[in-house]
Amino acid sequence: MELSTTQMQNQGETENRHWSRRAWIRAAGLGSLTGGVALASRGVAGGQAGPEGSGPDHLGNAMGPVGRVSTESFDPTAFLRAWNFSDLPADERARFYRETPRQDGTLLREYELFAVDREIEIAPGVFFPAWTYNGQVPGPTIRATAGDRIRINFVNQGAHPHTIHFHGWHTPEMDGSLPAHQVMPGDRFVYEFDADPFGVHLYHCHANPLKRHVHKGLYGAFIVDPPAETPRPPADELVMVLNAFDTNFDAENEVYAVNTAASFYMHEPVTVRVGERVRMYVVNLTEFDLINSFHLHAMFFDVLRTGTTLVPTETTDTIMLCQGERAILETTFRHPGDFMFHAHQSEFAELGWMGLFRAEERTHSD
């Protein structure tokens, strides 16, 4: 049974566990800047460790959890490059996603989404009572080409009223934002609209209280590609949802992450190729903090705000995003090695929002 905020606070006072964020995270075994699991690779952020005796390298102070999050029910590495249920076996995928050609050359894309309450692991041994789309946080990434028809068959299997609100163009009755739009437990609703405009967008529950339904995990990425005649250049594409978790329900986050699992990509780096364009679809869905950010070490990237243009609006190594704000970031790794990325709010980084890209040279077999 989920405790109310007041019950959690009373229990915390009784057990002397109403701690600060940093105290909580250390007690939970997530480590700190002076402890954690040393990385297996060398050369963080493109810089190699010095010779023995020349001074300490950064690896002994690497932040990260002790142990590993189970990837049996949700794998952050697989999530990076999965959309339209592409991470599922073909027979299972057909249960949740279908596409049908239309006469005008576009597709009808049909999805089966359901809300369900379940615990998810957000750090090794740390579980959060989430409200989810299809049993995962973030929900499955939905991807279409501009002009395609989207049809979402939504079933609410949770214990509370829920909706799906998509960012983009659609008719008012498809907005999922008003009390009349709420789908009661056990009920279903069909959302249908054309994918427009092209860019990187999001979807989330819009039932009241809105902040509770978002921070509990009901959100996901929604990518709309430009029309076929004006495609984006080929790239290695990654979906990166910035999120956080309020584990004691005091309206303050204790764990921060990219794609839910704290510090996951510190120990399972995101592999990329030297010389190959990398495109990141970055969506901020952090509740309780006004802004989040993305910083990449030893490199710069082009920024396409909301992705609704094919021309970069700026080139930088750090961007800030309000909740619901998003951007496409594009870069090319010039050198092999491990390159750190993290929030440039140091507290967020200490509490799990930190990872590595591992840039590898291409081989003759590639």
Short mmCIF file of C-alpha atoms in Angstrom, two decimals:
data_model
loop_
_atom_site.label_atom_id
_atom_site.label_comp_id
_atom_site.label_asym_id
_atom_site.label_seq_id
_atom_site.Cartn_x
_atom_site.Cartn_y
_atom_site.Cartn_z
CA MET A 1 0.00 0.00 0.00
CA GLU A 2 1.34 3.41 -0.96
CA LEU A 3 1.72 5.81 1.96
CA SER A 4 0.47 9.38 1.87
CA THR A 5 2.93 12.26 2.15
CA THR A 6 1.95 12.83 5.79
CA GLN A 7 2.33 9.15 6.65
CA MET A 8 5.73 9.04 5.01
CA GLN A 9 6.87 12.11 6.93
CA ASN A 10 5.60 10.74 10.25
CA GLN A 11 7.30 7.43 9.62
CA GLY A 12 10.48 9.26 8.68
CA GLU A 13 10.51 11.20 11.95
CA THR A 14 9.84 8.03 13.95
CA GLU A 15 12.66 6.12 12.28
CA ASN A 16 15.01 9.12 12.06
CA ARG A 17 15.02 8.73 8.26
CA HIS A 18 13.77 12.15 7.11
CA TRP A 19 17.17 12.98 5.69
CA SER A 20 18.61 15.34 3.14
CA ARG A 21 18.95 14.15 -0.43
CA ARG A 22 22.66 13.49 -0.14
CA ALA A 23 22.28 11.65 3.18
CA TRP A 24 19.54 9.49 1.71
CA ILE A 25 21.52 8.64 -1.40
CA ARG A 26 24.61 7.61 0.56
CA ALA A 27 22.53 5.41 2.85
CA ALA A 28 20.92 3.81 -0.18
CA GLY A 29 24.34 2.77 -1.46
CA LEU A 30 24.46 5.06 -4.49
CA GLY A 31 27.93 6.32 -3.59
CA SER A 32 29.31 9.84 -3.79
CA LEU A 33 32.12 11.71 -5.50
CA THR A 34 34.54 10.01 -3.11
CA GLY A 35 33.25 6.49 -3.37
CA GLY A 36 31.70 4.03 -5.75
CA VAL A 37 32.65 1.41 -8.26
CA ALA A 38 35.80 2.13 -10.26
CA LEU A 39 35.28 2.15 -14.00
CA ALA A 40 36.68 -0.68 -16.05
CA SER A 41 37.89 1.64 -18.80
CA ARG A 42 40.45 4.41 -18.81
CA GLY A 43 40.51 7.90 -20.23
CA VAL A 44 37.28 9.52 -18.97
CA ALA A 45 36.34 12.59 -21.04
CA GLY A 46 39.05 11.86 -23.55
CA GLY A 47 41.90 12.27 -21.04
CA GLN A 48 44.16 9.32 -20.20
CA ALA A 49 45.30 8.60 -16.67
CA GLY A 50 48.91 9.60 -15.98
CA PRO A 51 51.71 7.14 -15.39
CA GLU A 52 51.97 5.38 -12.05
CA GLY A 53 53.17 7.75 -9.36
CA SER A 54 52.28 10.88 -11.34
CA GLY A 55 49.18 11.59 -9.25
CA PRO A 56 45.69 10.14 -8.86
CA ASP A 57 43.38 9.72 -11.81
CA HIS A 58 39.63 10.33 -11.63
CA LEU A 59 38.58 6.70 -11.71
CA GLY A 60 39.01 6.00 -8.02
CA ASN A 61 36.56 8.82 -7.33
CA ALA A 62 34.05 7.76 -9.95
CA MET A 63 30.50 8.31 -8.84
CA GLY A 64 28.16 5.41 -9.17
CA PRO A 65 25.97 2.89 -7.41
CA VAL A 66 27.28 -0.22 -5.75
CA GLY A 67 25.95 -3.14 -7.76
CA ARG A 68 23.78 -3.07 -10.88
CA VAL A 69 20.14 -2.47 -11.68
CA SER A 70 18.39 -5.52 -13.14
CA THR A 71 17.69 -5.15 -16.86
CA GLU A 72 15.25 -8.04 -17.01
CA SER A 73 12.12 -5.89 -17.27
CA PHE A 74 13.67 -2.60 -18.46
CA ASP A 75 17.06 -2.22 -20.14
CA PRO A 76 18.24 1.42 -20.44
CA THR A 77 20.71 0.41 -23.15
CA ALA A 78 18.01 -1.19 -25.29
CA PHE A 79 15.69 1.76 -24.65
CA LEU A 80 18.22 4.17 -26.18
CA ARG A 81 17.72 2.80 -29.70
CA ALA A 82 14.17 1.41 -29.52
CA TRP A 83 10.97 2.92 -30.90
CA ASN A 84 7.65 1.47 -32.00
CA PHE A 85 8.40 -1.58 -29.84
CA SER A 86 11.44 -2.50 -31.96
CA ASP A 87 13.08 -3.99 -28.86
CA LEU A 88 10.50 -6.80 -28.74
CA PRO A 89 10.57 -10.09 -30.67
CA ALA A 90 8.55 -9.88 -33.90
CA ASP A 91 5.60 -11.93 -32.66
CA GLU A 92 5.33 -9.98 -29.41
CA ARG A 93 5.84 -6.65 -31.19
CA ALA A 94 2.81 -7.36 -33.38
CA ARG A 95 0.62 -7.31 -30.27
CA PHE A 96 1.55 -3.69 -29.56
CA TYR A 97 2.38 -2.10 -32.93
CA ARG A 98 0.97 -2.37 -36.44
CA GLU A 99 1.43 -0.23 -39.55
CA THR A 100 -0.80 -0.13 -42.61
CA PRO A 101 0.01 1.75 -45.87
CA ARG A 102 -2.49 4.43 -46.90
CA GLN A 103 -3.34 5.59 -50.42
CA ASP A 104 -1.46 8.87 -50.05
CA GLY A 105 1.79 7.07 -49.26
CA THR A 106 1.64 7.68 -45.49
CA LEU A 107 1.11 5.02 -42.84
CA LEU A 108 -1.55 4.26 -40.29
CA ARG A 109 0.43 3.44 -37.15
CA GLU A 110 -1.54 1.65 -34.43
CA TYR A 111 -0.29 1.21 -30.87
CA GLU A 112 -1.52 -0.67 -27.81
CA LEU A 113 -0.70 1.29 -24.65
CA PHE A 114 -1.89 0.54 -21.14
CA ALA A 115 -1.40 2.15 -17.75
CA VAL A 116 -0.38 -0.19 -14.94
CA ASP A 117 0.92 0.31 -11.40
CA ARG A 118 4.18 -1.49 -10.62
CA GLU A 119 7.42 -1.11 -8.73
CA ILE A 120 10.48 -0.25 -10.80
CA GLU A 121 14.14 -0.36 -9.83
CA ILE A 122 15.69 3.12 -10.09
CA ALA A 123 19.04 2.27 -8.47
CA PRO A 124 20.54 -1.02 -7.26
CA GLY A 125 18.10 -2.32 -4.65
CA VAL A 126 16.06 0.90 -4.64
CA PHE A 127 12.47 0.46 -5.84
CA PHE A 128 9.88 3.11 -6.64
CA PRO A 129 6.07 2.57 -6.70
CA ALA A 130 5.53 3.85 -10.23
CA TRP A 131 2.54 4.44 -12.48
CA THR A 132 3.65 3.30 -15.91
CA TYR A 133 2.77 3.02 -19.56
CA ASN A 134 3.22 -0.64 -20.56
CA GLY A 135 5.06 -1.43 -17.35
CA GLN A 136 8.07 0.81 -17.95
CA VAL A 137 9.40 4.31 -17.21
CA PRO A 138 9.80 6.08 -19.58
CA GLY A 139 6.95 4.62 -21.60
CA PRO A 140 7.64 3.14 -25.05
CA THR A 141 8.96 5.65 -27.59
CA ILE A 142 6.48 6.38 -30.36
CA ARG A 143 7.87 7.34 -33.77
CA ALA A 144 6.22 8.34 -37.04
CA THR A 145 6.80 10.42 -40.16
CA ALA A 146 5.00 13.75 -40.55
CA GLY A 147 1.57 13.09 -42.07
CA ASP A 148 1.23 9.55 -40.74
CA ARG A 149 -1.96 8.71 -38.88
CA ILE A 150 -1.46 7.79 -35.22
CA ARG A 151 -4.01 5.56 -33.46
CA ILE A 152 -3.45 4.78 -29.79
CA ASN A 153 -5.66 2.11 -28.21
CA PHE A 154 -5.31 3.00 -24.52
CA VAL A 155 -6.50 0.83 -21.63
CA ASN A 156 -6.28 2.01 -18.03
CA GLN A 157 -5.28 -0.97 -15.88
CA GLY A 158 -4.14 1.24 -13.02
CA ALA A 159 -5.92 2.19 -9.79
CA HIS A 160 -6.38 5.87 -10.71
CA PRO A 161 -7.88 7.86 -13.60
CA HIS A 162 -5.31 8.46 -16.35
CA THR A 163 -5.00 10.00 -19.81
CA ILE A 164 -2.43 10.42 -22.57
CA HIS A 165 -1.67 13.97 -23.66
CA PHE A 166 0.48 14.29 -26.79
CA HIS A 167 2.45 17.42 -27.64
CA GLY A 168 1.67 18.40 -31.23
CA TRP A 169 -1.31 19.26 -33.44
CA HIS A 170 -4.61 17.47 -32.81
CA THR A 171 -8.30 18.17 -32.22
CA PRO A 172 -9.46 19.21 -28.72
CA GLU A 173 -11.22 15.92 -28.01
CA MET A 174 -7.89 14.11 -28.45
CA ASP A 175 -6.03 16.33 -25.95
CA GLY A 176 -6.33 14.16 -22.84
CA SER A 177 -6.16 17.21 -20.56
CA LEU A 178 -9.61 17.98 -19.14
CA PRO A 179 -11.54 16.12 -16.42
CA ALA A 180 -13.95 14.87 -19.09
CA HIS A 181 -10.99 13.26 -20.88
CA GLN A 182 -9.97 11.07 -17.95
CA VAL A 183 -10.05 7.33 -18.57
CA MET A 184 -11.33 5.57 -15.47
CA PRO A 185 -9.73 2.35 -14.13
CA GLY A 186 -10.81 -0.53 -16.33
CA ASP A 187 -11.92 1.73 -19.19
CA ARG A 188 -10.36 2.41 -22.59
CA PHE A 189 -10.09 5.24 -25.10
CA VAL A 190 -8.79 5.58 -28.66
CA TYR A 191 -6.58 8.60 -29.45
CA GLU A 192 -6.29 9.35 -33.16
CA PHE A 193 -4.53 12.21 -34.96
CA ASP A 194 -2.00 13.01 -37.69
CA ALA A 195 1.68 13.24 -36.73
CA ASP A 196 2.49 16.97 -36.95
CA PRO A 197 4.79 18.89 -36.72
CA PHE A 198 8.06 17.04 -37.28
CA GLY A 199 10.41 17.21 -34.32
CA VAL A 200 11.02 15.58 -30.94
CA HIS A 201 7.98 15.73 -28.69
CA LEU A 202 6.56 13.92 -25.68
CA TYR A 203 3.45 12.39 -24.23
CA HIS A 204 2.34 12.18 -20.61
CA CYS A 205 -0.65 11.72 -18.36
CA HIS A 206 -2.60 14.96 -17.80
CA ALA A 207 -4.94 13.79 -15.02
CA ASN A 208 -5.05 15.80 -11.79
CA PRO A 209 -3.00 16.25 -9.73
CA LEU A 210 -0.77 16.67 -12.77
CA LYS A 211 2.56 16.80 -10.92
CA ARG A 212 1.80 13.49 -9.20
CA HIS A 213 0.89 11.65 -12.39
CA VAL A 214 4.05 12.92 -14.11
CA HIS A 215 6.53 12.29 -11.30
CA LYS A 216 5.13 8.79 -10.78
CA GLY A 217 6.30 7.88 -14.30
CA LEU A 218 3.51 8.35 -16.86
CA TYR A 219 5.47 9.87 -19.75
CA GLY A 220 7.45 9.02 -22.87
CA ALA A 221 9.10 10.38 -26.02
CA PHE A 222 7.23 11.03 -29.28
CA ILE A 223 9.41 11.50 -32.38
CA VAL A 224 8.04 12.79 -35.68
CA ASP A 225 10.44 12.58 -38.61
CA PRO A 226 10.41 15.18 -41.42
CA PRO A 227 8.61 14.26 -44.67
CA ALA A 228 10.43 11.73 -46.84
CA GLU A 229 11.49 14.39 -49.35
CA THR A 230 13.44 16.33 -46.68
CA PRO A 231 14.92 13.72 -44.33
CA ARG A 232 17.50 14.37 -41.68
CA PRO A 233 20.98 13.02 -42.50
CA PRO A 234 21.69 9.43 -41.42
CA ALA A 235 22.91 9.13 -37.82
CA ASP A 236 23.24 6.84 -34.84
CA GLU A 237 20.08 7.88 -32.98
CA LEU A 238 19.55 7.84 -29.21
CA VAL A 239 16.48 8.55 -27.07
CA MET A 240 17.43 10.20 -23.77
CA VAL A 241 14.66 11.09 -21.31
CA LEU A 242 15.82 13.15 -18.32
CA ASN A 243 13.85 12.12 -15.25
CA ALA A 244 13.96 12.01 -11.45
CA PHE A 245 12.20 10.32 -8.55
CA ASP A 246 10.80 11.60 -5.26
CA THR A 247 11.18 8.46 -3.16
CA ASN A 248 9.75 9.80 0.12
CA PHE A 249 6.98 11.94 -1.41
CA ASP A 250 8.13 15.27 0.02
CA ALA A 251 8.06 17.06 -3.37
CA GLU A 252 11.87 16.90 -3.63
CA ASN A 253 13.73 14.40 -5.80
CA GLU A 254 16.21 11.98 -4.29
CA VAL A 255 17.31 10.18 -7.48
CA TYR A 256 18.10 11.67 -10.91
CA ALA A 257 18.80 9.80 -14.12
CA VAL A 258 18.74 9.53 -17.87
CA ASN A 259 16.25 6.80 -18.77
CA THR A 260 15.41 6.04 -15.13
CA ALA A 261 18.35 4.01 -13.76
CA ALA A 262 20.71 6.19 -11.71
CA SER A 263 24.28 6.30 -13.07
CA PHE A 264 23.53 3.34 -15.34
CA TYR A 265 25.57 4.67 -18.25
CA MET A 266 28.60 5.24 -16.00
CA HIS A 267 28.99 1.47 -15.82
CA GLU A 268 27.34 0.57 -19.12
CA PRO A 269 28.64 3.37 -21.39
CA VAL A 270 26.71 4.37 -24.49
CA THR A 271 28.78 3.02 -27.39
CA VAL A 272 29.22 5.23 -30.47
CA ARG A 273 31.60 5.29 -33.44
CA VAL A 274 34.37 7.80 -34.07
CA GLY A 275 33.53 9.86 -37.15
CA GLU A 276 29.85 8.88 -37.22
CA ARG A 277 27.09 11.43 -36.66
CA VAL A 278 25.25 10.91 -33.36
CA ARG A 279 21.75 12.32 -32.94
CA MET A 280 20.31 12.57 -29.42
CA TYR A 281 16.59 13.09 -28.85
CA VAL A 282 16.69 14.72 -25.40
CA VAL A 283 13.41 15.24 -23.52
CA ASN A 284 13.18 16.69 -20.00
CA LEU A 285 10.42 15.20 -17.85
CA THR A 286 11.85 16.01 -14.43
CA GLU A 287 9.21 17.05 -11.90
CA PHE A 288 9.81 19.32 -8.84
CA ASP A 289 12.87 21.07 -10.36
CA LEU A 290 12.45 24.15 -12.54
CA ILE A 291 15.18 23.17 -14.98
CA ASN A 292 17.42 20.28 -15.94
CA SER A 293 20.47 20.38 -18.18
CA PHE A 294 22.72 18.35 -20.45
CA HIS A 295 26.50 18.86 -20.59
CA LEU A 296 28.96 16.92 -22.74
CA HIS A 297 32.68 16.85 -21.87
CA ALA A 298 35.49 17.58 -24.32
CA MET A 299 33.12 18.25 -27.24
CA PHE A 300 30.40 20.52 -28.60
CA PHE A 301 27.08 19.67 -30.25
CA ASP A 302 24.60 21.36 -32.57
CA VAL A 303 21.21 22.17 -31.04
CA LEU A 304 17.88 21.94 -32.85
CA ARG A 305 15.34 23.19 -30.31
CA THR A 306 12.21 21.00 -30.39
CA GLY A 307 13.62 19.56 -33.63
CA THR A 308 11.12 21.52 -35.75
CA THR A 309 13.89 22.85 -37.97
CA LEU A 310 16.62 21.16 -39.99
CA VAL A 311 19.05 24.00 -39.28
CA PRO A 312 20.88 24.13 -35.91
CA THR A 313 20.03 27.12 -33.73
CA GLU A 314 23.26 27.06 -31.72
CA THR A 315 26.45 25.11 -31.08
CA THR A 316 27.40 24.57 -27.46
CA ASP A 317 28.36 21.96 -24.87
CA THR A 318 25.56 22.69 -22.36
CA ILE A 319 21.83 23.28 -22.71
CA MET A 320 19.11 23.95 -20.15
CA LEU A 321 15.60 22.53 -20.45
CA CYS A 322 12.40 23.28 -18.53
CA GLN A 323 9.98 20.39 -17.94
CA GLY A 324 8.46 19.39 -21.27
CA GLU A 325 11.18 21.20 -23.18
CA ARG A 326 13.24 19.11 -25.57
CA ALA A 327 15.89 19.31 -28.25
CA ILE A 328 17.74 17.30 -30.85
CA LEU A 329 21.50 17.36 -30.24
CA GLU A 330 23.90 16.31 -33.00
CA THR A 331 27.64 15.75 -32.80
CA THR A 332 30.47 13.63 -34.21
CA PHE A 333 33.12 12.11 -31.98
CA ARG A 334 36.61 12.96 -33.23
CA HIS A 335 38.61 10.80 -30.85
CA PRO A 336 38.24 7.35 -29.28
CA GLY A 337 37.76 7.03 -25.54
CA ASP A 338 35.23 7.67 -22.80
CA PHE A 339 33.46 11.02 -22.73
CA MET A 340 31.42 12.04 -19.71
CA PHE A 341 27.95 13.60 -19.95
CA HIS A 342 25.83 14.82 -17.04
CA ALA A 343 23.55 17.50 -15.69
CA HIS A 344 25.43 20.71 -14.97
CA GLN A 345 23.57 21.02 -11.71
CA SER A 346 26.22 19.28 -9.60
CA GLU A 347 23.64 17.95 -7.15
CA PHE A 348 21.74 16.21 -9.94
CA ALA A 349 24.97 14.61 -11.15
CA GLU A 350 25.84 13.39 -7.64
CA LEU A 351 22.39 11.86 -7.30
CA GLY A 352 22.58 9.76 -10.45
CA TRP A 353 22.39 12.00 -13.55
CA MET A 354 25.78 11.10 -15.02
CA GLY A 355 27.03 8.78 -17.75
CA LEU A 356 29.67 8.04 -20.36
CA PHE A 357 29.82 7.79 -24.12
CA ARG A 358 32.38 5.23 -25.29
CA ALA A 359 33.65 6.26 -28.73
CA GLU A 360 35.19 3.34 -30.61
CA GLU A 361 37.21 3.30 -33.82
CA ARG A 362 35.57 1.63 -36.78
CA THR A 363 36.97 -1.77 -37.71
CA HIS A 364 37.33 -3.38 -41.15
CA SER A 365 34.33 -5.61 -40.37
CA ASP A 366 32.01 -2.62 -39.70
#
